[in-house]
Amino acid sequence: MAKLKIEYYKLNFTIKNQLVINEPDNDTELKNKFWEKIINEANKYIKNEESEYLIIDDSDNFIEFLESNDDYVFGILGKSDEVTKDILKRIKNKENLDVSGLFLEKYNYFYVKKDNFAINVIRNSSSPGFKRPFNIFLNNLKLDRIEYVNVTRVLDENINHKIKRMENLLSLSFIFDEGSNLADNFLSLNDVFNISNSNLYKASVNVRFKNEVISPQLESFLLSEDRIKSDFKKFEIEADGQDGQETLELVGRWLTKSIDIELEDKDLINDNLSKIKEALEKSFIN
């Protein structure tokens, strides 16, 4: 059993008369033509006609297309970094030989559905963000009638309902900077370290709890959307409740899910693609 974090995205595109198309029934012909361009580009790399990877914008970011057909595209978006040695680090193999030319890849799996241009991503926190590199790829494929293509995160419309069903707090993770009201109210650096709060630039706090019941006061705070967006750059809560374990990000209020899937850790390590693809297929919300 593996616990995966799924992020939800959608694809929007704008034609030159400024009409935004993001609904399945709008301008079917245009969307079909655009999908055909995506498939044709993906198949170049699946068949290894030019290269195994699509390099994004002359950077270390890449897309590896694993499968594509009339209904979906399944692949990897990641970053490749050369493993280099330095003063306190050596690179060896089992024979204890000095080796070079090794690369470390950190990546996300993604699955794009044609019928509604929904995109689900298995997120790797150490890999590059999904949205910007994939937007670059899509905008290089634009049709003449399309002005701009944009991948956006899906908002969680039920986030307040989920907060109200949380019962036991597991962790808080938040970031605030010098412009936040918390710069003076939350931290008193002078009392502990004899350091002035006026020089604070950014603070990142991670707290885990053993058995903390969510009080009405905390629930009220978590529901105060304007205050959280004003004071925090990031605010993530993990809690158990009536709907199981939930992780919510309360600044962007993006839709994410932590899903337990019949997938062993070795499947992720060994790239068991059939199980990973199935996990993504089942994670879509109807």
mmCIF file of C-alpha atoms in Angstrom:
data_model
loop_
_atom_site.group_PDB
_atom_site.id
_atom_site.type_symbol
_atom_site.label_atom_id
_atom_site.label_comp_id
_atom_site.label_asym_id
_atom_site.label_seq_id
_atom_site.Cartn_x
_atom_site.Cartn_y
_atom_site.Cartn_z
ATOM 1 C CA MET A 1 0.000 0.000 0.000
ATOM 2 C CA ALA A 2 1.329 3.430 -0.921
ATOM 3 C CA LYS A 3 0.069 6.882 -0.018
ATOM 4 C CA LEU A 4 0.233 9.213 -3.004
ATOM 5 C CA LYS A 5 -0.452 12.914 -3.221
ATOM 6 C CA ILE A 6 -2.537 13.763 -6.278
ATOM 7 C CA GLU A 7 -2.708 17.316 -7.642
ATOM 8 C CA TYR A 8 -5.548 18.324 -9.967
ATOM 9 C CA TYR A 9 -5.169 20.587 -12.995
ATOM 10 C CA LYS A 10 -7.268 21.639 -15.967
ATOM 11 C CA LEU A 11 -6.334 22.906 -19.398
ATOM 12 C CA ASN A 12 -7.887 26.143 -20.705
ATOM 13 C CA PHE A 13 -7.224 27.795 -24.015
ATOM 14 C CA THR A 14 -8.254 31.130 -25.484
ATOM 15 C CA ILE A 15 -9.043 31.728 -29.144
ATOM 16 C CA LYS A 16 -8.310 35.062 -30.757
ATOM 17 C CA ASN A 17 -11.736 36.597 -30.200
ATOM 18 C CA GLN A 18 -11.030 36.251 -26.436
ATOM 19 C CA LEU A 19 -13.505 33.419 -25.903
ATOM 20 C CA VAL A 20 -12.151 31.137 -23.192
ATOM 21 C CA ILE A 21 -12.806 27.467 -23.838
ATOM 22 C CA ASN A 22 -12.748 25.149 -20.859
ATOM 23 C CA GLU A 23 -15.984 23.196 -21.117
ATOM 24 C CA PRO A 24 -16.279 19.824 -22.876
ATOM 25 C CA ASP A 25 -19.061 20.903 -25.272
ATOM 26 C CA ASN A 26 -17.499 24.155 -26.544
ATOM 27 C CA ASP A 27 -15.793 24.221 -29.947
ATOM 28 C CA THR A 28 -15.243 20.479 -30.233
ATOM 29 C CA GLU A 29 -13.509 20.736 -33.587
ATOM 30 C CA LEU A 30 -10.834 23.108 -32.284
ATOM 31 C CA LYS A 31 -10.169 20.963 -29.237
ATOM 32 C CA ASN A 32 -9.932 17.816 -31.338
ATOM 33 C CA LYS A 33 -7.351 19.450 -33.592
ATOM 34 C CA PHE A 34 -5.337 20.598 -30.612
ATOM 35 C CA TRP A 35 -5.475 17.130 -29.057
ATOM 36 C CA GLU A 36 -4.248 15.661 -32.341
ATOM 37 C CA LYS A 37 -1.197 17.954 -32.178
ATOM 38 C CA ILE A 38 -0.485 16.813 -28.603
ATOM 39 C CA ILE A 39 -0.707 13.147 -29.633
ATOM 40 C CA ASN A 40 1.484 13.620 -32.697
ATOM 41 C CA GLU A 41 4.158 15.358 -30.638
ATOM 42 C CA ALA A 42 4.005 12.712 -27.898
ATOM 43 C CA ASN A 43 4.293 9.878 -30.423
ATOM 44 C CA LYS A 44 7.550 11.322 -31.802
ATOM 45 C CA TYR A 45 9.174 10.626 -28.455
ATOM 46 C CA ILE A 46 7.351 7.387 -27.669
ATOM 47 C CA LYS A 47 8.652 5.993 -30.981
ATOM 48 C CA ASN A 48 12.016 7.643 -30.299
ATOM 49 C CA GLU A 49 11.971 9.312 -33.702
ATOM 50 C CA GLU A 50 14.016 12.266 -32.465
ATOM 51 C CA SER A 51 14.902 11.624 -28.838
ATOM 52 C CA GLU A 52 13.637 9.711 -25.829
ATOM 53 C CA TYR A 53 12.909 12.951 -23.963
ATOM 54 C CA LEU A 54 11.449 16.322 -24.824
ATOM 55 C CA ILE A 55 13.735 18.954 -23.281
ATOM 56 C CA ILE A 56 11.782 21.990 -22.089
ATOM 57 C CA ASP A 57 13.089 25.401 -23.083
ATOM 58 C CA ASP A 58 16.798 24.445 -23.137
ATOM 59 C CA SER A 59 16.661 23.663 -19.426
ATOM 60 C CA ASP A 60 17.171 20.555 -17.288
ATOM 61 C CA ASN A 61 13.398 19.977 -17.285
ATOM 62 C CA PHE A 62 12.100 17.209 -19.514
ATOM 63 C CA ILE A 63 8.931 15.347 -20.500
ATOM 64 C CA GLU A 64 9.008 11.617 -21.179
ATOM 65 C CA PHE A 65 5.833 10.435 -22.908
ATOM 66 C CA LEU A 66 5.021 6.858 -21.933
ATOM 67 C CA GLU A 67 1.661 6.228 -23.615
ATOM 68 C CA SER A 68 -0.745 8.192 -25.801
ATOM 69 C CA ASN A 69 -3.915 7.466 -27.746
ATOM 70 C CA ASP A 70 -7.211 9.123 -28.687
ATOM 71 C CA ASP A 71 -8.307 9.263 -25.037
ATOM 72 C CA TYR A 72 -5.306 10.073 -22.856
ATOM 73 C CA VAL A 73 -1.622 10.920 -22.537
ATOM 74 C CA PHE A 74 0.422 9.345 -19.748
ATOM 75 C CA GLY A 75 3.950 10.431 -18.975
ATOM 76 C CA ILE A 76 6.659 11.856 -16.733
ATOM 77 C CA LEU A 77 7.675 15.473 -16.204
ATOM 78 C CA GLY A 78 10.871 15.965 -14.294
ATOM 79 C CA LYS A 79 14.317 17.440 -13.958
ATOM 80 C CA SER A 80 17.665 15.810 -14.679
ATOM 81 C CA ASP A 81 20.702 16.884 -12.662
ATOM 82 C CA GLU A 82 24.209 15.619 -13.276
ATOM 83 C CA VAL A 83 25.681 13.953 -10.203
ATOM 84 C CA THR A 84 28.968 15.678 -9.535
ATOM 85 C CA LYS A 85 31.632 15.172 -6.928
ATOM 86 C CA ASP A 86 33.021 17.877 -4.697
ATOM 87 C CA ILE A 87 35.327 18.235 -1.715
ATOM 88 C CA LEU A 88 33.164 16.102 0.594
ATOM 89 C CA LYS A 89 31.423 13.870 -1.947
ATOM 90 C CA ARG A 90 32.631 11.056 -4.222
ATOM 91 C CA ILE A 91 30.791 9.013 -6.845
ATOM 92 C CA LYS A 92 31.554 5.274 -6.947
ATOM 93 C CA ASN A 93 30.016 2.038 -8.137
ATOM 94 C CA LYS A 94 30.180 -1.397 -6.479
ATOM 95 C CA GLU A 95 33.663 -1.976 -7.846
ATOM 96 C CA ASN A 96 34.752 1.151 -5.961
ATOM 97 C CA LEU A 97 35.720 2.915 -9.167
ATOM 98 C CA ASP A 98 35.412 6.626 -9.693
ATOM 99 C CA VAL A 99 32.578 7.157 -12.179
ATOM 100 C CA SER A 100 31.166 10.144 -14.018
ATOM 101 C CA GLY A 101 28.356 10.970 -16.395
ATOM 102 C CA LEU A 102 25.629 9.995 -13.921
ATOM 103 C CA PHE A 103 22.357 11.899 -13.722
ATOM 104 C CA LEU A 104 19.704 12.041 -11.002
ATOM 105 C CA GLU A 105 16.119 12.399 -12.243
ATOM 106 C CA LYS A 106 13.324 13.688 -10.006
ATOM 107 C CA TYR A 107 9.911 13.623 -11.597
ATOM 108 C CA ASN A 108 6.120 13.611 -11.438
ATOM 109 C CA TYR A 109 3.788 11.225 -13.250
ATOM 110 C CA PHE A 110 0.918 12.871 -15.146
ATOM 111 C CA TYR A 111 -2.225 11.701 -16.927
ATOM 112 C CA VAL A 112 -4.185 13.965 -19.313
ATOM 113 C CA LYS A 113 -7.754 13.083 -20.343
ATOM 114 C CA LYS A 114 -9.039 14.235 -23.705
ATOM 115 C CA ASP A 115 -12.752 14.415 -22.903
ATOM 116 C CA ASN A 116 -12.445 17.343 -20.480
ATOM 117 C CA PHE A 117 -8.715 18.206 -20.605
ATOM 118 C CA ALA A 118 -8.367 17.293 -16.923
ATOM 119 C CA ILE A 119 -4.847 16.523 -15.719
ATOM 120 C CA ASN A 120 -3.935 14.537 -12.617
ATOM 121 C CA VAL A 121 -0.378 14.513 -11.292
ATOM 122 C CA ILE A 122 1.380 12.276 -8.775
ATOM 123 C CA ARG A 123 3.407 14.968 -7.087
ATOM 124 C CA ASN A 124 6.993 14.532 -6.023
ATOM 125 C CA SER A 125 7.864 17.408 -3.697
ATOM 126 C CA SER A 126 11.536 17.321 -4.730
ATOM 127 C CA SER A 127 10.757 17.513 -8.465
ATOM 128 C CA PRO A 128 10.045 20.684 -10.470
ATOM 129 C CA GLY A 129 6.543 22.138 -10.476
ATOM 130 C CA PHE A 130 4.265 20.735 -13.161
ATOM 131 C CA LYS A 131 2.453 23.808 -14.438
ATOM 132 C CA ARG A 132 5.170 26.014 -15.952
ATOM 133 C CA PRO A 133 7.075 23.353 -17.974
ATOM 134 C CA PHE A 134 3.851 21.805 -19.280
ATOM 135 C CA ASN A 135 2.519 25.239 -20.261
ATOM 136 C CA ILE A 136 5.693 25.817 -22.289
ATOM 137 C CA PHE A 137 5.194 22.501 -24.078
ATOM 138 C CA LEU A 138 1.541 23.248 -24.883
ATOM 139 C CA ASN A 139 2.123 26.785 -26.124
ATOM 140 C CA ASN A 140 4.732 25.536 -28.577
ATOM 141 C CA LEU A 141 1.908 23.515 -30.189
ATOM 142 C CA LYS A 142 -0.639 26.321 -30.566
ATOM 143 C CA LEU A 143 -2.979 26.359 -33.553
ATOM 144 C CA ASP A 144 -3.374 29.610 -35.491
ATOM 145 C CA ARG A 145 -6.730 30.313 -33.874
ATOM 146 C CA ILE A 146 -5.424 29.788 -30.360
ATOM 147 C CA GLU A 147 -3.994 32.809 -28.603
ATOM 148 C CA TYR A 148 -2.866 31.169 -25.382
ATOM 149 C CA VAL A 149 -2.938 27.786 -23.659
ATOM 150 C CA ASN A 150 -2.902 27.644 -19.879
ATOM 151 C CA VAL A 151 -2.758 24.833 -17.345
ATOM 152 C CA THR A 152 -4.247 25.909 -14.012
ATOM 153 C CA ARG A 153 -4.747 24.278 -10.630
ATOM 154 C CA VAL A 154 -8.266 23.170 -9.749
ATOM 155 C CA LEU A 155 -9.769 24.916 -6.728
ATOM 156 C CA ASP A 156 -11.253 22.804 -3.938
ATOM 157 C CA GLU A 157 -14.862 23.973 -3.774
ATOM 158 C CA ASN A 158 -15.530 21.806 -0.707
ATOM 159 C CA ILE A 159 -12.573 22.897 1.396
ATOM 160 C CA ASN A 160 -14.673 24.582 4.133
ATOM 161 C CA HIS A 161 -16.830 21.458 4.404
ATOM 162 C CA LYS A 162 -13.673 19.349 4.784
ATOM 163 C CA ILE A 163 -12.342 21.638 7.522
ATOM 164 C CA LYS A 164 -15.571 21.280 9.481
ATOM 165 C CA ARG A 165 -15.276 17.482 9.336
ATOM 166 C CA MET A 166 -11.695 17.442 10.659
ATOM 167 C CA GLU A 167 -11.301 16.196 14.223
ATOM 168 C CA ASN A 168 -7.656 15.547 15.196
ATOM 169 C CA LEU A 169 -4.805 17.805 14.147
ATOM 170 C CA LEU A 170 -1.713 15.955 12.895
ATOM 171 C CA SER A 171 0.510 18.748 11.577
ATOM 172 C CA LEU A 172 0.734 22.397 10.600
ATOM 173 C CA SER A 173 3.166 23.787 8.046
ATOM 174 C CA PHE A 174 3.242 27.483 7.227
ATOM 175 C CA ILE A 175 5.412 30.263 5.847
ATOM 176 C CA PHE A 176 5.123 33.992 6.474
ATOM 177 C CA ASP A 177 7.353 36.954 5.681
ATOM 178 C CA GLU A 178 8.183 40.428 6.919
ATOM 179 C CA GLY A 179 4.896 41.851 5.623
ATOM 180 C CA SER A 180 2.757 39.562 7.762
ATOM 181 C CA ASN A 181 1.099 40.580 11.011
ATOM 182 C CA LEU A 182 2.716 37.469 12.470
ATOM 183 C CA ALA A 183 6.201 38.960 12.122
ATOM 184 C CA ASP A 184 5.679 40.639 15.497
ATOM 185 C CA ASN A 185 2.762 38.735 16.996
ATOM 186 C CA PHE A 186 3.864 35.132 16.480
ATOM 187 C CA LEU A 187 7.612 35.340 17.033
ATOM 188 C CA SER A 188 9.482 37.251 19.688
ATOM 189 C CA LEU A 189 13.059 36.753 18.579
ATOM 190 C CA ASN A 190 14.320 39.329 21.042
ATOM 191 C CA ASP A 191 13.078 37.380 24.079
ATOM 192 C CA VAL A 192 14.872 34.184 23.067
ATOM 193 C CA PHE A 193 17.819 35.209 20.912
ATOM 194 C CA ASN A 194 18.201 38.937 21.515
ATOM 195 C CA ILE A 195 17.515 39.490 17.794
ATOM 196 C CA SER A 196 15.290 42.255 16.488
ATOM 197 C CA ASN A 197 12.069 41.183 14.730
ATOM 198 C CA SER A 198 12.475 44.180 12.431
ATOM 199 C CA ASN A 199 15.117 42.263 10.473
ATOM 200 C CA LEU A 200 12.957 39.200 9.923
ATOM 201 C CA TYR A 201 12.731 38.291 6.217
ATOM 202 C CA LYS A 202 10.866 34.971 6.171
ATOM 203 C CA ALA A 203 9.868 32.275 8.656
ATOM 204 C CA SER A 204 9.009 28.663 7.895
ATOM 205 C CA VAL A 205 7.357 26.604 10.642
ATOM 206 C CA ASN A 206 6.544 22.874 10.717
ATOM 207 C CA VAL A 207 4.805 21.406 13.754
ATOM 208 C CA ARG A 208 3.628 17.835 14.325
ATOM 209 C CA PHE A 209 1.157 16.875 17.048
ATOM 210 C CA LYS A 210 0.553 13.697 19.044
ATOM 211 C CA ASN A 211 -3.120 14.015 19.908
ATOM 212 C CA GLU A 212 -4.528 17.502 19.370
ATOM 213 C CA VAL A 213 -8.287 17.828 19.044
ATOM 214 C CA ILE A 214 -9.350 20.623 16.700
ATOM 215 C CA SER A 215 -11.098 23.182 18.875
ATOM 216 C CA PRO A 216 -13.935 25.468 17.727
ATOM 217 C CA GLN A 217 -11.471 28.370 17.910
ATOM 218 C CA LEU A 218 -8.973 26.644 15.610
ATOM 219 C CA GLU A 219 -11.730 25.646 13.212
ATOM 220 C CA SER A 220 -12.908 29.261 13.079
ATOM 221 C CA PHE A 221 -9.356 30.375 12.276
ATOM 222 C CA LEU A 222 -8.970 27.757 9.535
ATOM 223 C CA LEU A 223 -12.199 28.996 7.938
ATOM 224 C CA SER A 224 -10.989 32.625 7.888
ATOM 225 C CA GLU A 225 -9.861 32.651 4.244
ATOM 226 C CA ASP A 226 -9.036 36.361 4.014
ATOM 227 C CA ARG A 227 -6.883 36.364 7.145
ATOM 228 C CA ILE A 228 -4.904 33.293 6.079
ATOM 229 C CA LYS A 229 -4.279 34.676 2.590
ATOM 230 C CA SER A 230 -3.213 37.997 4.085
ATOM 231 C CA ASP A 231 -0.785 36.646 6.697
ATOM 232 C CA PHE A 232 0.697 33.528 5.088
ATOM 233 C CA LYS A 233 2.564 32.612 1.918
ATOM 234 C CA LYS A 234 1.737 28.964 2.592
ATOM 235 C CA PHE A 235 -0.526 27.308 5.155
ATOM 236 C CA GLU A 236 -0.962 23.542 5.107
ATOM 237 C CA ILE A 237 -2.854 21.449 7.613
ATOM 238 C CA GLU A 238 -2.949 17.679 7.982
ATOM 239 C CA ALA A 239 -5.697 16.140 10.093
ATOM 240 C CA ASP A 240 -7.822 13.050 10.684
ATOM 241 C CA GLY A 241 -11.569 13.332 10.579
ATOM 242 C CA GLN A 242 -14.845 11.945 9.388
ATOM 243 C CA ASP A 243 -13.500 11.597 5.839
ATOM 244 C CA GLY A 244 -10.206 9.990 6.850
ATOM 245 C CA GLN A 245 -6.851 11.743 6.698
ATOM 246 C CA GLU A 246 -6.810 15.010 4.751
ATOM 247 C CA THR A 247 -4.053 17.443 3.770
ATOM 248 C CA LEU A 248 -5.320 20.912 2.836
ATOM 249 C CA GLU A 249 -3.429 23.966 1.570
ATOM 250 C CA LEU A 250 -5.393 27.018 2.726
ATOM 251 C CA VAL A 251 -3.705 29.869 0.828
ATOM 252 C CA GLY A 252 -4.128 28.650 -2.743
ATOM 253 C CA ARG A 253 -7.021 26.378 -1.654
ATOM 254 C CA TRP A 254 -6.045 23.963 -4.417
ATOM 255 C CA LEU A 255 -7.677 20.579 -4.754
ATOM 256 C CA THR A 256 -5.328 17.799 -3.632
ATOM 257 C CA LYS A 257 -5.933 14.320 -2.329
ATOM 258 C CA SER A 258 -3.829 11.890 -0.350
ATOM 259 C CA ILE A 259 -4.966 8.517 -1.635
ATOM 260 C CA ASP A 260 -4.113 5.033 -0.353
ATOM 261 C CA ILE A 261 -3.614 2.846 -3.414
ATOM 262 C CA GLU A 262 -2.740 -0.825 -3.847
ATOM 263 C CA LEU A 263 0.743 0.112 -4.915
ATOM 264 C CA GLU A 264 3.884 -1.043 -3.155
ATOM 265 C CA ASP A 265 6.843 1.280 -2.689
ATOM 266 C CA LYS A 266 8.826 -1.064 -4.949
ATOM 267 C CA ASP A 267 6.352 -0.311 -7.773
ATOM 268 C CA LEU A 268 7.328 3.342 -7.596
ATOM 269 C CA ILE A 269 11.021 2.509 -7.349
ATOM 270 C CA ASN A 270 10.871 0.048 -10.244
ATOM 271 C CA ASP A 271 8.490 2.169 -12.334
ATOM 272 C CA ASN A 272 5.626 -0.320 -12.462
ATOM 273 C CA LEU A 273 3.869 1.780 -15.080
ATOM 274 C CA SER A 274 0.634 -0.211 -15.289
ATOM 275 C CA LYS A 275 -0.085 0.230 -11.571
ATOM 276 C CA ILE A 276 0.939 3.887 -11.588
ATOM 277 C CA LYS A 277 -1.240 4.638 -14.632
ATOM 278 C CA GLU A 278 -4.182 2.786 -13.051
ATOM 279 C CA ALA A 279 -3.747 4.786 -9.844
ATOM 280 C CA LEU A 280 -3.943 8.042 -11.806
ATOM 281 C CA GLU A 281 -6.952 6.869 -13.828
ATOM 282 C CA LYS A 282 -8.885 6.043 -10.681
ATOM 283 C CA SER A 283 -8.020 9.356 -9.003
ATOM 284 C CA PHE A 284 -10.112 11.498 -11.356
ATOM 285 C CA ILE A 285 -13.161 13.145 -9.840
ATOM 286 C CA ASN A 286 -16.364 12.750 -11.856
#
